[in-house]
Amino acid sequence: MSVNGRRIYDFGGSTGRVFRHFFCQDRSFEVWTSDFKVATFLWNQRHMPREVRVFLNGFYPPLPIPDNHFDLITA
């Protein structure tokens, strides 16, 4: 798979089953993830590299991210 662009967001990323592969594949990717579970958010903050951008999202829109910010979104 080829990814055009460099900013990747894994919505509901849990503990990194998807987003960690993007981070490890190419360090030039800007990898973001979020989850609504506080425990998962804290786990990622403790165990994922600091370069992975982690935030806690709510149950309802909007997310605290501007439109068209990401090149690829997974969920």
mmCIF file of the C-alpha atoms, coordinates in Angstrom:
data_MODEL
# 
_entry.id   MODEL 
# 
loop_
_atom_site.group_PDB 
_atom_site.id 
_atom_site.type_symbol 
_atom_site.label_atom_id 
_atom_site.label_alt_id 
_atom_site.label_comp_id 
_atom_site.label_asym_id 
_atom_site.label_entity_id 
_atom_site.label_seq_id 
_atom_site.pdbx_PDB_ins_code 
_atom_site.Cartn_x 
_atom_site.Cartn_y 
_atom_site.Cartn_z 
_atom_site.occupancy 
_atom_site.B_iso_or_equiv 
_atom_site.pdbx_formal_charge 
_atom_site.auth_seq_id 
_atom_site.auth_comp_id 
_atom_site.auth_asym_id 
_atom_site.auth_atom_id 
_atom_site.pdbx_PDB_model_num 
ATOM 1  C CA . MET A 1 1  ? 0.000   0.000  0.000  1.00 0.00 ? 1  MET A CA 1 
ATOM 2  C CA . SER A 1 2  ? 1.191   3.468  -0.776 1.00 0.00 ? 2  SER A CA 1 
ATOM 3  C CA . VAL A 1 3  ? 0.174   6.506  1.219  1.00 0.00 ? 3  VAL A CA 1 
ATOM 4  C CA . ASN A 1 4  ? 0.028   9.906  -0.429 1.00 0.00 ? 4  ASN A CA 1 
ATOM 5  C CA . GLY A 1 5  ? 0.664   12.650 2.083  1.00 0.00 ? 5  GLY A CA 1 
ATOM 6  C CA . ARG A 1 6  ? 2.164   12.471 5.477  1.00 0.00 ? 6  ARG A CA 1 
ATOM 7  C CA . ARG A 1 7  ? -0.530  13.207 8.068  1.00 0.00 ? 7  ARG A CA 1 
ATOM 8  C CA . ILE A 1 8  ? -2.393  10.061 9.183  1.00 0.00 ? 8  ILE A CA 1 
ATOM 9  C CA . TYR A 1 9  ? -5.221  9.795  11.723 1.00 0.00 ? 9  TYR A CA 1 
ATOM 10 C CA . ASP A 1 10 ? -6.532  6.554  13.234 1.00 0.00 ? 10 ASP A CA 1 
ATOM 11 C CA . PHE A 1 11 ? -9.948  7.409  14.712 1.00 0.00 ? 11 PHE A CA 1 
ATOM 12 C CA . GLY A 1 12 ? -10.737 5.134  17.647 1.00 0.00 ? 12 GLY A CA 1 
ATOM 13 C CA . GLY A 1 13 ? -7.173  3.839  17.562 1.00 0.00 ? 13 GLY A CA 1 
ATOM 14 C CA . SER A 1 14 ? -7.432  1.910  20.826 1.00 0.00 ? 14 SER A CA 1 
ATOM 15 C CA . THR A 1 15 ? -3.944  0.634  21.733 1.00 0.00 ? 15 THR A CA 1 
ATOM 16 C CA . GLY A 1 16 ? -2.370  1.020  18.323 1.00 0.00 ? 16 GLY A CA 1 
ATOM 17 C CA . ARG A 1 17 ? -3.194  -2.080 16.344 1.00 0.00 ? 17 ARG A CA 1 
ATOM 18 C CA . VAL A 1 18 ? -3.226  0.069  13.158 1.00 0.00 ? 18 VAL A CA 1 
ATOM 19 C CA . PHE A 1 19 ? -1.505  3.389  13.813 1.00 0.00 ? 19 PHE A CA 1 
ATOM 20 C CA . ARG A 1 20 ? 1.691   1.913  15.263 1.00 0.00 ? 20 ARG A CA 1 
ATOM 21 C CA . HIS A 1 21 ? 2.420   0.300  11.894 1.00 0.00 ? 21 HIS A CA 1 
ATOM 22 C CA . PHE A 1 22 ? 2.261   3.652  10.117 1.00 0.00 ? 22 PHE A CA 1 
ATOM 23 C CA . PHE A 1 23 ? 4.583   5.125  12.728 1.00 0.00 ? 23 PHE A CA 1 
ATOM 24 C CA . CYS A 1 24 ? 7.080   2.262  12.429 1.00 0.00 ? 24 CYS A CA 1 
ATOM 25 C CA . GLN A 1 25 ? 6.879   2.068  8.641  1.00 0.00 ? 25 GLN A CA 1 
ATOM 26 C CA . ASP A 1 26 ? 8.022   5.607  7.958  1.00 0.00 ? 26 ASP A CA 1 
ATOM 27 C CA . ARG A 1 27 ? 9.071   8.091  10.642 1.00 0.00 ? 27 ARG A CA 1 
ATOM 28 C CA . SER A 1 28 ? 8.220   10.965 8.324  1.00 0.00 ? 28 SER A CA 1 
ATOM 29 C CA . PHE A 1 29 ? 4.494   10.181 8.789  1.00 0.00 ? 29 PHE A CA 1 
ATOM 30 C CA . GLU A 1 30 ? 2.763   12.455 11.265 1.00 0.00 ? 30 GLU A CA 1 
ATOM 31 C CA . VAL A 1 31 ? 0.626   9.899  13.111 1.00 0.00 ? 31 VAL A CA 1 
ATOM 32 C CA . TRP A 1 32 ? -2.427  10.910 15.149 1.00 0.00 ? 32 TRP A CA 1 
ATOM 33 C CA . THR A 1 33 ? -4.870  8.790  17.115 1.00 0.00 ? 33 THR A CA 1 
ATOM 34 C CA . SER A 1 34 ? -7.780  9.298  19.468 1.00 0.00 ? 34 SER A CA 1 
ATOM 35 C CA . ASP A 1 35 ? -10.170 7.242  21.513 1.00 0.00 ? 35 ASP A CA 1 
ATOM 36 C CA . PHE A 1 36 ? -13.128 8.006  23.760 1.00 0.00 ? 36 PHE A CA 1 
ATOM 37 C CA . LYS A 1 37 ? -11.916 5.684  26.535 1.00 0.00 ? 37 LYS A CA 1 
ATOM 38 C CA . VAL A 1 38 ? -9.827  7.477  29.140 1.00 0.00 ? 38 VAL A CA 1 
ATOM 39 C CA . ALA A 1 39 ? -7.910  4.295  30.019 1.00 0.00 ? 39 ALA A CA 1 
ATOM 40 C CA . THR A 1 40 ? -6.880  3.784  26.378 1.00 0.00 ? 40 THR A CA 1 
ATOM 41 C CA . PHE A 1 41 ? -5.887  7.436  26.002 1.00 0.00 ? 41 PHE A CA 1 
ATOM 42 C CA . LEU A 1 42 ? -3.692  7.198  29.125 1.00 0.00 ? 42 LEU A CA 1 
ATOM 43 C CA . TRP A 1 43 ? -2.189  3.887  28.001 1.00 0.00 ? 43 TRP A CA 1 
ATOM 44 C CA . ASN A 1 44 ? -1.170  5.405  24.665 1.00 0.00 ? 44 ASN A CA 1 
ATOM 45 C CA . GLN A 1 45 ? 0.332   8.432  26.381 1.00 0.00 ? 45 GLN A CA 1 
ATOM 46 C CA . ARG A 1 46 ? 2.441   6.143  28.562 1.00 0.00 ? 46 ARG A CA 1 
ATOM 47 C CA . HIS A 1 47 ? 3.466   3.479  26.059 1.00 0.00 ? 47 HIS A CA 1 
ATOM 48 C CA . MET A 1 48 ? 3.547   5.006  22.581 1.00 0.00 ? 48 MET A CA 1 
ATOM 49 C CA . PRO A 1 49 ? 6.402   7.192  21.361 1.00 0.00 ? 49 PRO A CA 1 
ATOM 50 C CA . ARG A 1 50 ? 5.904   10.901 22.049 1.00 0.00 ? 50 ARG A CA 1 
ATOM 51 C CA . GLU A 1 51 ? 5.889   11.579 18.303 1.00 0.00 ? 51 GLU A CA 1 
ATOM 52 C CA . VAL A 1 52 ? 2.482   9.853  18.040 1.00 0.00 ? 52 VAL A CA 1 
ATOM 53 C CA . ARG A 1 53 ? -0.108  12.539 18.685 1.00 0.00 ? 53 ARG A CA 1 
ATOM 54 C CA . VAL A 1 54 ? -2.764  11.171 21.046 1.00 0.00 ? 54 VAL A CA 1 
ATOM 55 C CA . PHE A 1 55 ? -5.949  12.897 22.143 1.00 0.00 ? 55 PHE A CA 1 
ATOM 56 C CA . LEU A 1 56 ? -9.185  12.029 23.901 1.00 0.00 ? 56 LEU A CA 1 
ATOM 57 C CA . ASN A 1 57 ? -12.277 12.477 21.758 1.00 0.00 ? 57 ASN A CA 1 
ATOM 58 C CA . GLY A 1 58 ? -15.875 12.775 22.932 1.00 0.00 ? 58 GLY A CA 1 
ATOM 59 C CA . PHE A 1 59 ? -18.946 10.829 21.910 1.00 0.00 ? 59 PHE A CA 1 
ATOM 60 C CA . TYR A 1 60 ? -20.287 13.535 19.605 1.00 0.00 ? 60 TYR A CA 1 
ATOM 61 C CA . PRO A 1 61 ? -18.826 15.718 16.859 1.00 0.00 ? 61 PRO A CA 1 
ATOM 62 C CA . PRO A 1 62 ? -16.943 17.840 16.267 1.00 0.00 ? 62 PRO A CA 1 
ATOM 63 C CA . LEU A 1 63 ? -13.363 16.750 16.816 1.00 0.00 ? 63 LEU A CA 1 
ATOM 64 C CA . PRO A 1 64 ? -10.851 19.443 17.811 1.00 0.00 ? 64 PRO A CA 1 
ATOM 65 C CA . ILE A 1 65 ? -9.200  19.224 14.377 1.00 0.00 ? 65 ILE A CA 1 
ATOM 66 C CA . PRO A 1 66 ? -9.703  21.560 11.400 1.00 0.00 ? 66 PRO A CA 1 
ATOM 67 C CA . ASP A 1 67 ? -11.308 20.294 8.183  1.00 0.00 ? 67 ASP A CA 1 
ATOM 68 C CA . ASN A 1 68 ? -8.952  18.756 5.599  1.00 0.00 ? 68 ASN A CA 1 
ATOM 69 C CA . HIS A 1 69 ? -6.162  18.361 8.158  1.00 0.00 ? 69 HIS A CA 1 
ATOM 70 C CA . PHE A 1 70 ? -5.356  14.708 7.376  1.00 0.00 ? 70 PHE A CA 1 
ATOM 71 C CA . ASP A 1 71 ? -4.172  12.937 4.243  1.00 0.00 ? 71 ASP A CA 1 
ATOM 72 C CA . LEU A 1 72 ? -5.431  9.520  5.373  1.00 0.00 ? 72 LEU A CA 1 
ATOM 73 C CA . ILE A 1 73 ? -8.009  8.544  8.001  1.00 0.00 ? 73 ILE A CA 1 
ATOM 74 C CA . THR A 1 74 ? -8.573  5.018  9.300  1.00 0.00 ? 74 THR A CA 1 
ATOM 75 C CA . ALA A 1 75 ? -11.135 3.839  11.825 1.00 0.00 ? 75 ALA A CA 1 
# 
